[in-house]
Every structure is written in C-alpha cells, then in structure tokens.
Amino acid sequence: MIPKDHPRYKSLVTREHLADCAKKGIVSWEGLTSHGRGEAFDYLLGEKTSDSARRAEQTAAALLRTARHPVISVNGNTAALAAREIALLQKASGAIVEVNLFHRTPERVEQIESVLRNAGADVFSGEAERLLPLSHDRAFCRREGMYAADVVLVPLEDGDRCEVLVAMGKKVIAVDLNPLSRTAKKATLTIVDEVTRALPEIAGACSSLSDEVCCSLVAVLDNSVFLKEARNEMAARLLHALD
Amino acid sequence: MIPKDHPRYKSLVTREHLADCAKKGIVSWEGLTSHGRGEAFDYLLGEKTSDSARRAEQTAAALLRTARHPVISVNGNTAALAAREIALLQKASGAIVEVNLFHRTPERVEQIESVLRNAGADVFSGEAERLLPLSHDRAFCRREGMYAADVVLVPLEDGDRCEVLVAMGKKVIAVDLNPLSRTAKKATLTIVDEVTRALPEIAGACSSLSDEVCCSLVAVLDNSVFLKEARNEMAARLLHALD
C-alpha cells in the first residue's frame, strides 16, 4: 500500500505497524499521536544516536547495574515498537518488566504482557493496586514491582508519573525524544534517543561496563548536561540544515 | 477520561477528538501520527503564531486574492481539525474547496465532504480522475478543480504532491509546522503555523488587505526567508528554554 519509492518509506511502515497495533488494542489511539511527536524530535536529531545520548545510555546501564530493585515499565507504544529490545535489556540488566498504562483495561494489560512474553521477556504480572498518587490509571502498579523499585526505566513516558516516581525517592531513567518535556526535565536521567536505538545500547553497556566505571558514571551524573547537549544538537540542525 | 488537571489537557483532548475521527474513518491511522509530528514542532514555536508566520499568512491571502482559479485542498486531518476555518476561509477568498486524500476510498471522500458541508463549506465534488503524476492515490483530482488551479492551498500536506503541483506551474501555499520538510522547502509559500491558527489569519487578511498591498506582498515573496525565520525561532526556544 505504501509505495516503496516514498522518501519516508521506513517511517511510514512503522506508522502502519503502530496503526495495526492500535486496531488490535495494543497501542492506544493517542499513542499514535505520541509516536508522531517523537518522530519529529528524532528528525531533528538526524535519526541517529548522538554521542551525548550514548553517554546517557551508558549511565542508564550503570544505574540499572547498581540498583537493588530495578524495574522496566512498559506501555503500549514500547511493547509495539521494542518488545524484543525490552527482553534483551531484561536479560542484560536483570530488571523486572512490568506493564503500566495510561489507557488501562485488563484486556490491554494482558495483550501487552503477551506481546512481551512472545518476544522473550519474563513479565511481572498479577494484581495491580492504585499505589501511585495520580488521578489517572497510571496510578496502578504492583507492590513488589514498581512500588518497591529503587530505579525505574520508563521509556516513552507520561510526564506526571515520572514526577511522582521521583518524589517517591526513586531514580527514574526516561527515554524521551523531547528534551523540553516535563518527563525529560523531571527524570533523574533522560536519554534523548529513539527507543529501539536506546535499549540495545543500554543492554550492551550493562554487559560490558566494569563495576568501577558504573560507580563513577553514577557519581558524575548531571541530567541538565545531557538535556543541554540534546537541545544544542537539535538547534544546530534547525539552524544549519541545508538539504 | 482525561483528567482536567493534566498539564497537556488541551493537547490530549485534541488527540482524543482525532482518535474519534479515526474510529469513524475521517482521519487515517497514519494521520494521527502526522498530527503528533506537528504537535512537536508547534511545541518548539511556543504554540503561538510568530510574527514571521503572520506575514506568511498575509502573503497567502495576497496569493489567493490575486489568483485566477484558487483551490483549497482538504485531507482528513484538516477536516477533523479545522472544517469551520476552511468554510470561513472559503467565504473570504472565494476559493474552491476540494478533498484530496492519501488513503483514498469513496466512503472516506464522502465522509470528509460531509464534515466540510456541515461546517458551512461549499465542496467541489464529483468524478475525480488520476490527473497528477504520482504513484499513490493523491494523484486523483478533478479536472475543473485542482487540475485547473493556478494557486493551491494545501494544509497538512504530503511532500511529493506539493512538488508535483509546483512542477505543473501552480503556486502552492503549504501550512506545515516542520520548516525542514520537503513540503516546506518545495512550496511557493510555506506557513509554519498550526492550521487552526493559520486559516483564520489568512481569512482575516483576505478581507482586510488592499489590492495594492496584495500585489506588493506577492512581488516580494521569498519563501526561504520565512523558513529561515521559523527555524531560528524554534532553535532559540531549544537553546534558551528555561522552564
């Protein structure tokens, strides 16, 4: 249906995949729009991982490696785009994988858990309780899962939950292509990169970094530097793009 | 469903409206993602009309006013977001309103035409032919409509059709929040602004500008200046945003 000669072929195929996932109920309709927001910021990054983002990804690995109880929170878009990458990161980091949704129904939770399991992830499921102080359904999580976590990786996150998790004393790693978003600003560490590029980088660093390097990366972590570098990168592309 | 205390309430309500339109078939699934792309760039504009965009909107009015056969091309997203604004612009400019879709079915064309008619637009419909040299269904238009136009306003456009219309000798006015897109670069005039803000500005200028001002705005039109100003505006927000 999408002509192969279209210059945005890859992007259109991903959109079509997400639309199919939306028809099945895995991705929410609003999730399609969120994806588009991300696409635009990725466009400004040149659709590649910057040096700064790679350092942020190594720091994320260091946070996961030094955590007592790390949790990876997965929503519909993350499962649709990167279920395999989530499973690989789980293997590399030993983190719990837990589904947390803005547009939550028991059916959607089960569907997304099954997408993750089919991709090889070991999903922490069971009864969720309203444990986070939020007025919407992202308040639901599991007592032994996200509620007990000291480090939470939240790819493609909604801003207010990020804020709440930080206020609860947790270290929050966000993957967010918008360096100006509330999530990006509130997180302990923000990776400004596309999720299917970011997760394998984090997994690779989980396997390769020494304990010593992990400790020093955590010690020098300053998220404002990562955000500033991402903003500079995007601004440069806006100012100097010639093609 | 969306909590009123959510800081992005307005944006989420618009997304929900578009999702409803997608369920009805008015907006394509991929159109939801396109909307998100626009949201991101609008975010970088501070979600307001810049002085530069306002000058571009006045120039658009001048092009429509001085046209022999102006046509406004409408797709699903434009109808869902701005049917009323299209009807008002039609009244102010005297342009033909014609539906043109990437994901084209006879049912979708009828649905979108009916959304526009309900909002007060006089829609030019009837048999469409494959008249534009494109491999997808945006090739379909009407011989006495877009095919015969000298000026075409294309809000929320796909890049390759813009290029084809320009190659056919038409003046193309694009409304595109991405100043780096192919559409933005290929159009005769690009308005880097959100469509529901842009269309009323154009309509207002259609009614208020003198013939003399119209002629001089058309004479000095240099799209590269508008694009550069939009890029500078966005870059400044990235570099200096403090909140």
Coordinates of C-alpha atoms in Angstrom, one line a residue:
Chain A
M1 CA 0.0 0.0 0.0
I2 CA 2.8 2.4 0.8
P3 CA 4.9 3.0 -2.3
K4 CA 8.5 1.8 -1.9
D5 CA 9.7 5.0 -3.7
H6 CA 8.3 7.2 -1.0
P7 CA 11.2 9.0 0.7
R8 CA 9.8 8.4 4.2
Y9 CA 9.1 4.7 3.5
K10 CA 10.6 3.4 6.7
S11 CA 8.8 5.9 8.8
L12 CA 5.5 5.2 7.1
V13 CA 5.9 1.4 7.6
T14 CA 6.5 1.9 11.3
R15 CA 3.4 4.1 11.4
E16 CA 1.4 1.4 9.7
H17 CA 2.7 -1.2 12.2
L18 CA 1.6 1.0 15.0
A19 CA -1.8 1.6 13.4
D20 CA -2.2 -2.2 13.2
C21 CA -1.3 -2.5 16.8
A22 CA -3.9 0.3 17.6
K23 CA -6.5 -1.7 15.7
K24 CA -5.7 -4.7 17.9
G25 CA -5.8 -2.6 21.1
I26 CA -2.1 -2.8 22.0
V27 CA -1.4 0.8 21.2
S28 CA -3.9 3.5 22.2
W29 CA -5.1 5.9 19.6
E30 CA -3.5 8.7 21.4
G31 CA -0.3 6.6 21.4
L32 CA -0.2 7.0 17.6
T33 CA 0.0 10.8 18.1
S34 CA 2.7 10.5 20.8
H35 CA 4.7 8.5 18.4
G36 CA 4.5 11.3 15.8
R37 CA 5.8 13.8 18.4
G38 CA 8.7 11.5 18.9
E39 CA 9.3 11.2 15.2
A40 CA 9.6 15.0 14.8
F41 CA 12.2 15.3 17.5
D42 CA 14.1 12.3 16.1
Y43 CA 14.1 14.1 12.8
L44 CA 15.9 17.0 14.5
L45 CA 18.5 14.5 15.8
G46 CA 19.1 13.3 12.3
E47 CA 17.5 9.9 13.3
K48 CA 20.7 8.7 14.9
T49 CA 22.2 8.3 18.4
S50 CA 24.3 11.3 19.4
D51 CA 27.5 10.9 21.4
S52 CA 25.7 12.6 24.3
A53 CA 22.8 10.1 24.1
R54 CA 25.3 7.2 24.0
R55 CA 26.9 8.5 27.3
A56 CA 23.4 8.8 28.8
E57 CA 22.7 5.2 27.7
Q58 CA 25.9 4.0 29.5
T59 CA 24.9 6.0 32.6
A60 CA 21.5 4.3 32.4
A61 CA 23.2 0.9 32.3
A62 CA 25.3 2.0 35.4
L63 CA 22.1 2.9 37.3
L64 CA 20.4 -0.4 36.5
R65 CA 23.6 -2.4 37.3
T66 CA 24.0 -0.7 40.7
A67 CA 20.3 -0.9 41.6
R68 CA 18.9 -3.0 44.4
H69 CA 15.5 -3.5 42.7
P70 CA 15.4 -2.2 39.1
V71 CA 12.1 -2.2 37.1
I72 CA 11.4 -1.5 33.4
S73 CA 8.0 0.0 33.0
V74 CA 6.4 -0.8 29.6
N75 CA 3.4 0.8 27.9
G76 CA 1.6 0.0 24.6
N77 CA 3.9 2.0 22.3
T78 CA 7.1 0.5 23.8
A79 CA 5.7 -3.0 23.5
A80 CA 4.6 -2.4 19.9
L81 CA 8.0 -0.8 18.9
A82 CA 10.5 -2.6 21.0
A83 CA 9.3 -5.8 22.7
R84 CA 12.4 -7.8 21.6
E85 CA 14.7 -5.0 22.8
I86 CA 12.9 -5.0 26.2
A87 CA 13.5 -8.7 26.5
L88 CA 17.2 -8.3 25.7
L89 CA 17.6 -5.5 28.1
Q90 CA 16.0 -7.5 30.8
K91 CA 18.4 -10.4 30.3
A92 CA 21.4 -8.0 30.4
S93 CA 20.2 -6.0 33.4
G94 CA 18.2 -8.5 35.5
A95 CA 15.4 -5.9 35.8
I96 CA 11.7 -6.7 36.5
V97 CA 9.5 -5.9 33.5
E98 CA 6.1 -4.5 34.4
V99 CA 3.3 -3.1 32.3
N100 CA 1.9 0.3 33.2
L101 CA -0.7 2.1 31.1
F102 CA -2.4 5.4 30.8
H103 CA -5.4 4.0 28.9
R104 CA -5.7 0.9 31.1
T105 CA -8.1 -2.0 30.7
P106 CA -7.5 -5.6 31.9
E107 CA -7.6 -6.7 28.3
R108 CA -4.9 -4.3 27.2
V109 CA -2.7 -5.2 30.1
E110 CA -3.0 -8.9 29.1
Q111 CA -2.4 -8.2 25.4
I112 CA 0.7 -6.2 26.1
E113 CA 2.0 -8.7 28.5
S114 CA 1.6 -11.4 25.9
V115 CA 3.4 -9.3 23.2
L116 CA 6.3 -9.0 25.7
R117 CA 6.3 -12.7 26.6
N118 CA 6.2 -13.7 22.9
A119 CA 9.3 -11.6 22.5
G120 CA 11.1 -13.5 25.3
A121 CA 10.5 -11.2 28.3
D122 CA 9.7 -12.5 31.7
V123 CA 6.8 -10.3 32.7
F124 CA 6.0 -9.5 36.3
S125 CA 2.2 -9.5 36.4
G126 CA -0.6 -10.3 38.8
E127 CA -2.9 -8.0 40.8
A128 CA -2.1 -4.3 40.4
E129 CA -3.2 -1.7 43.1
R130 CA -3.7 2.0 43.0
L131 CA -0.4 2.8 44.7
L132 CA 0.9 6.0 43.0
P133 CA -0.6 9.4 43.8
L134 CA -2.1 10.1 40.4
S135 CA -5.6 10.9 39.2
H136 CA -5.5 8.6 36.2
D137 CA -4.9 4.9 35.7
R138 CA -1.1 5.1 35.6
A139 CA -1.5 5.1 39.4
F140 CA -1.9 1.3 39.2
C141 CA 1.2 -0.8 39.8
R142 CA 2.3 -3.8 41.8
R143 CA 3.6 -3.6 45.4
E144 CA 6.5 -5.9 44.8
G145 CA 7.2 -4.4 41.4
M146 CA 7.4 -0.7 40.5
Y147 CA 6.2 0.4 44.0
A148 CA 9.3 -1.3 45.6
A149 CA 11.7 -0.2 42.9
D150 CA 14.8 2.0 43.6
V151 CA 15.5 2.5 39.9
V152 CA 12.7 2.6 37.2
L153 CA 13.3 2.8 33.5
V154 CA 10.3 4.4 31.8
P155 CA 10.6 4.5 28.0
L156 CA 8.1 6.8 26.3
E157 CA 6.7 8.2 29.5
D158 CA 3.9 10.5 30.5
G159 CA 5.3 13.4 32.5
D160 CA 3.3 13.4 35.7
R161 CA 4.1 9.8 36.6
C162 CA 7.8 10.5 36.2
E163 CA 7.5 13.4 38.7
V164 CA 5.6 11.2 41.1
L165 CA 8.1 8.4 41.0
V166 CA 11.0 10.8 41.6
A167 CA 9.0 12.3 44.5
M168 CA 8.8 8.8 46.0
G169 CA 12.6 8.7 46.1
K170 CA 13.1 6.5 43.1
K171 CA 15.8 7.1 40.4
V172 CA 13.9 7.5 37.1
I173 CA 15.5 6.8 33.7
A174 CA 13.4 8.3 30.9
V175 CA 13.7 7.6 27.2
D176 CA 12.2 10.8 25.7
L177 CA 13.0 12.4 22.4
N178 CA 11.7 15.7 23.6
P179 CA 14.4 17.4 25.7
L180 CA 12.0 20.1 26.8
S181 CA 9.2 17.8 28.1
R182 CA 8.3 17.6 31.7
T183 CA 9.4 14.0 31.8
A184 CA 12.8 14.9 30.4
K185 CA 13.2 17.7 33.0
K186 CA 11.9 15.7 36.0
A187 CA 13.7 12.4 35.4
T188 CA 17.0 11.5 37.2
L189 CA 18.4 10.7 33.8
T190 CA 17.0 11.4 30.4
I191 CA 18.0 9.5 27.3
V192 CA 17.1 11.7 24.3
D193 CA 17.1 8.9 21.7
E194 CA 14.7 6.7 19.8
V195 CA 13.7 3.7 21.9
T196 CA 14.8 0.9 19.5
R197 CA 18.2 2.5 19.3
A198 CA 18.4 3.3 23.0
L199 CA 17.5 0.0 24.6
P200 CA 20.2 -2.1 22.8
E201 CA 22.8 0.5 23.7
I202 CA 21.8 0.2 27.3
A203 CA 21.8 -3.6 27.2
G204 CA 25.2 -3.6 25.6
A205 CA 26.6 -1.3 28.2
C206 CA 25.0 -3.4 31.0
S207 CA 27.1 -6.3 29.7
S208 CA 30.4 -4.5 29.0
L209 CA 30.9 -1.9 31.7
S210 CA 33.1 -2.7 34.8
D211 CA 31.7 -2.2 38.3
E212 CA 34.2 0.6 38.7
V213 CA 33.0 2.5 35.6
C214 CA 29.4 2.0 36.7
C215 CA 30.1 3.7 40.0
S216 CA 31.9 6.6 38.5
L217 CA 29.2 7.2 35.9
V218 CA 26.5 7.3 38.6
A219 CA 28.7 9.6 40.7
V220 CA 29.1 12.2 38.0
L221 CA 25.5 12.1 36.6
D222 CA 24.2 15.5 35.8
N223 CA 21.0 15.3 33.7
S224 CA 21.0 19.0 32.8
V225 CA 24.2 18.4 30.8
F226 CA 22.5 15.7 28.7
L227 CA 19.5 17.8 28.1
K228 CA 21.5 20.8 27.1
E229 CA 23.6 18.7 24.7
A230 CA 20.4 17.3 23.1
R231 CA 18.9 20.8 22.8
N232 CA 22.1 22.1 21.2
E233 CA 22.2 19.2 18.8
M234 CA 18.6 19.8 17.6
A235 CA 19.1 23.6 17.4
A236 CA 22.2 23.1 15.2
R237 CA 20.2 21.0 12.8
L238 CA 17.5 23.7 12.6
L239 CA 20.0 26.5 12.1
H240 CA 22.3 24.8 9.6
A241 CA 20.2 22.3 7.7
L242 CA 20.9 22.9 4.0
D243 CA 19.3 19.9 2.2
Chain B
M1 CA -11.5 10.2 30.8
I2 CA -8.6 12.7 30.5
P3 CA -8.1 14.3 33.9
K4 CA -8.6 18.1 33.8
D5 CA -5.6 18.7 36.0
H6 CA -3.3 17.2 33.3
P7 CA -0.9 20.0 32.1
R8 CA -1.3 18.9 28.5
Y9 CA -5.1 18.7 28.8
K10 CA -5.9 20.7 25.6
S11 CA -3.5 18.7 23.5
L12 CA -4.8 15.4 24.9
V13 CA -8.4 16.5 24.2
T14 CA -7.5 17.3 20.6
R15 CA -5.8 13.9 20.3
E16 CA -8.9 12.2 21.6
H17 CA -11.1 14.1 19.1
L18 CA -8.7 13.0 16.3
A19 CA -8.8 9.4 17.6
D20 CA -12.6 9.5 17.5
C21 CA -12.4 10.8 13.9
A22 CA -10.0 7.9 13.1
K23 CA -12.5 5.4 14.5
K24 CA -15.2 6.9 12.2
G25 CA -12.8 6.8 9.2
I26 CA -12.5 10.6 8.7
V27 CA -8.8 10.6 9.9
S28 CA -6.5 7.9 8.7
W29 CA -4.5 6.0 11.4
E30 CA -1.3 7.4 10.0
G31 CA -2.9 10.8 10.2
L32 CA -2.8 10.6 14.0
T33 CA 0.9 10.1 13.8
S34 CA 1.3 13.1 11.4
H35 CA -0.6 15.2 13.9
G36 CA 1.9 14.3 16.6
R37 CA 4.7 15.4 14.4
G38 CA 3.0 18.7 14.0
E39 CA 2.5 19.0 17.8
A40 CA 6.2 18.6 18.4
F41 CA 7.1 21.4 16.0
D42 CA 4.3 23.6 17.4
Y43 CA 5.7 23.0 20.9
L44 CA 9.0 24.5 19.6
L45 CA 7.1 27.5 18.3
G46 CA 5.6 28.0 21.8
E47 CA 2.2 27.1 20.4
K48 CA 1.6 30.6 19.1
T49 CA 1.7 32.4 15.7
S50 CA 5.1 34.1 15.2
D51 CA 5.4 37.5 13.5
S52 CA 7.0 35.8 10.6
A53 CA 4.1 33.3 10.3
R54 CA 1.7 36.2 10.4
R55 CA 3.5 37.8 7.4
A56 CA 3.4 34.5 5.6
E57 CA -0.4 34.3 6.3
Q58 CA -0.9 37.8 4.8
T59 CA 1.2 36.7 1.8
A60 CA -1.0 33.6 1.4
A61 CA -4.1 35.9 1.4
A62 CA -2.4 38.0 -1.3
L63 CA -1.8 34.9 -3.4
L64 CA -5.4 33.7 -3.0
R65 CA -6.8 37.2 -3.7
T66 CA -4.7 37.7 -6.9
A67 CA -5.4 34.1 -8.2
R68 CA -7.5 33.3 -11.3
H69 CA -8.6 29.9 -10.0
P70 CA -7.7 29.3 -6.3
V71 CA -8.3 25.9 -4.8
I72 CA -8.1 24.8 -1.1
S73 CA -7.2 21.1 -0.9
V74 CA -8.5 19.3 2.2
N75 CA -7.5 16.0 3.7
G76 CA -8.8 14.1 6.7
N77 CA -6.8 15.8 9.4
T78 CA -7.6 19.3 8.1
A79 CA -11.3 18.4 8.0
A80 CA -11.2 17.0 11.5
L81 CA -9.3 19.9 13.0
A82 CA -10.5 22.9 11.0
A83 CA -13.7 22.3 8.9
R84 CA -15.2 25.6 10.2
E85 CA -12.0 27.5 9.5
I86 CA -11.9 26.1 6.0
A87 CA -15.5 27.3 5.4
L88 CA -14.7 30.8 6.7
L89 CA -11.6 31.0 4.5
Q90 CA -13.6 29.9 1.5
K91 CA -16.1 32.7 2.1
A92 CA -13.3 35.3 2.5
S93 CA -11.2 34.1 -0.5
G94 CA -13.7 32.7 -3.0
A95 CA -11.6 29.6 -3.4
I96 CA -12.8 26.2 -4.5
V97 CA -12.7 23.5 -1.7
E98 CA -11.7 20.1 -2.9
V99 CA -11.0 16.9 -1.0
N100 CA -7.7 15.1 -1.8
L101 CA -6.6 12.0 0.2
F102 CA -3.5 9.8 0.5
H103 CA -5.6 7.0 2.0
R104 CA -8.4 7.3 -0.5
T105 CA -11.7 5.4 -0.6
P106 CA -15.0 6.7 -2.0
E107 CA -16.5 6.4 1.5
R108 CA -13.8 8.5 3.1
V109 CA -14.1 11.1 0.4
E110 CA -17.9 11.3 1.1
Q111 CA -17.4 11.4 4.8
I112 CA -14.9 14.2 4.7
E113 CA -17.0 16.2 2.2
S114 CA -19.9 15.9 4.6
V115 CA -17.9 17.1 7.5
L116 CA -16.9 20.2 5.4
R117 CA -20.5 20.8 4.2
N118 CA -21.8 20.5 7.8
A119 CA -19.3 23.2 8.7
G120 CA -20.7 25.5 6.0
A121 CA -18.2 24.9 3.2
D122 CA -19.3 24.6 -0.5
V123 CA -17.5 21.5 -1.6
F124 CA -16.4 20.9 -5.2
S125 CA -17.0 17.2 -5.7
G126 CA -18.0 14.8 -8.5
E127 CA -15.9 12.4 -10.5
A128 CA -12.1 12.5 -9.7
E129 CA -9.6 11.4 -12.3
R130 CA -5.9 10.3 -11.9
L131 CA -4.5 13.5 -13.3
L132 CA -1.4 14.1 -11.2
P133 CA 1.8 12.2 -11.9
L134 CA 2.0 10.3 -8.5
S135 CA 2.2 6.6 -7.8
H136 CA -0.4 6.8 -4.9
D137 CA -4.0 7.9 -4.7
R138 CA -3.3 11.6 -4.1
A139 CA -3.0 11.5 -8.0
F140 CA -6.8 11.8 -8.1
C141 CA -8.3 15.2 -8.5
R142 CA -10.9 17.0 -10.6
R143 CA -10.2 18.5 -14.0
E144 CA -12.1 21.7 -13.3
G145 CA -10.8 21.8 -9.6
M146 CA -7.2 21.4 -8.5
Y147 CA -6.0 20.4 -12.0
A148 CA -7.0 23.8 -13.4
A149 CA -5.9 25.8 -10.4
D150 CA -3.2 28.5 -10.5
V151 CA -2.9 28.7 -6.7
V152 CA -3.5 25.8 -4.4
L153 CA -3.6 26.0 -0.6
V154 CA -2.5 22.6 0.9
P155 CA -2.8 22.5 4.7
L156 CA -1.0 19.5 6.3
E157 CA 0.4 18.2 3.0
D158 CA 2.4 15.2 1.9
G159 CA 5.7 16.3 0.3
D160 CA 5.6 14.7 -3.1
R161 CA 2.3 16.1 -4.2
C162 CA 3.5 19.6 -3.3
E163 CA 6.4 19.0 -5.6
V164 CA 4.3 17.8 -8.4
L165 CA 1.9 20.7 -8.2
V166 CA 4.8 23.2 -8.3
A167 CA 6.2 21.3 -11.3
M168 CA 2.8 21.7 -13.0
G169 CA 3.4 25.5 -12.8
K170 CA 1.0 26.1 -9.9
K171 CA 1.7 28.4 -6.9
V172 CA 1.5 26.2 -3.8
I173 CA 0.8 27.5 -0.3
A174 CA 1.6 24.9 2.3
V175 CA 0.7 25.0 6.0
D176 CA 3.4 22.9 7.6
L177 CA 4.8 23.1 11.1
N178 CA 8.0 21.4 10.0
P179 CA 10.2 24.0 8.3
L180 CA 12.7 21.3 7.2
S181 CA 10.1 19.1 5.4
R182 CA 10.1 18.5 1.7
T183 CA 6.7 20.2 1.5
A184 CA 8.0 23.3 3.3
K185 CA 11.0 23.5 1.0
K186 CA 9.2 22.8 -2.3
A187 CA 6.2 25.1 -1.7
T188 CA 5.9 28.5 -3.2
L189 CA 5.0 29.8 0.2
T190 CA 5.1 27.9 3.5
I191 CA 3.2 28.9 6.6
V192 CA 4.9 27.5 9.6
D193 CA 2.0 27.6 12.0
E194 CA -0.8 25.4 13.4
V195 CA -3.7 25.1 11.0
T196 CA -6.5 26.3 13.3
R197 CA -4.5 29.5 13.9
A198 CA -3.3 29.9 10.3
L199 CA -6.5 29.7 8.4
P200 CA -8.4 32.4 10.3
E201 CA -5.4 34.7 9.9
I202 CA -5.4 34.1 6.2
A203 CA -9.2 34.7 6.1
G204 CA -8.8 37.9 8.0
A205 CA -6.1 39.2 5.7
C206 CA -8.2 38.2 2.6
S207 CA -10.9 40.6 3.9
S208 CA -8.7 43.4 5.1
L209 CA -5.7 43.8 2.6
S210 CA -5.9 46.3 -0.2
D211 CA -5.3 45.2 -3.8
E212 CA -2.1 47.3 -3.8
V213 CA -0.8 45.6 -0.7
C214 CA -1.7 42.2 -2.1
C215 CA 0.3 42.9 -5.3
S216 CA 3.4 44.1 -3.4
L217 CA 3.3 41.1 -0.9
V218 CA 3.3 38.7 -3.9
A219 CA 6.1 40.7 -5.6
V220 CA 8.5 40.4 -2.7
L221 CA 7.6 36.8 -1.7
D222 CA 10.8 34.8 -0.8
N223 CA 9.9 31.6 0.9
S224 CA 13.4 30.9 2.1
V225 CA 13.2 33.9 4.4
F226 CA 10.0 32.6 6.1
L227 CA 11.6 29.1 6.5
K228 CA 14.8 30.6 8.0
E229 CA 12.8 32.7 10.4
A230 CA 10.8 29.7 11.6
R231 CA 14.0 27.6 12.0
N232 CA 15.6 30.5 14.0
E233 CA 12.5 30.8 16.2
M234 CA 12.5 27.0 17.0
A235 CA 16.2 26.9 17.6
A236 CA 16.0 29.8 20.0
R237 CA 13.4 28.0 22.1
L238 CA 15.6 24.9 22.2
L239 CA 18.7 26.9 23.2
H240 CA 17.2 29.2 25.7
A241 CA 14.1 27.4 27.2
L242 CA 14.4 27.7 30.9
D243 CA 11.0 26.5 32.2

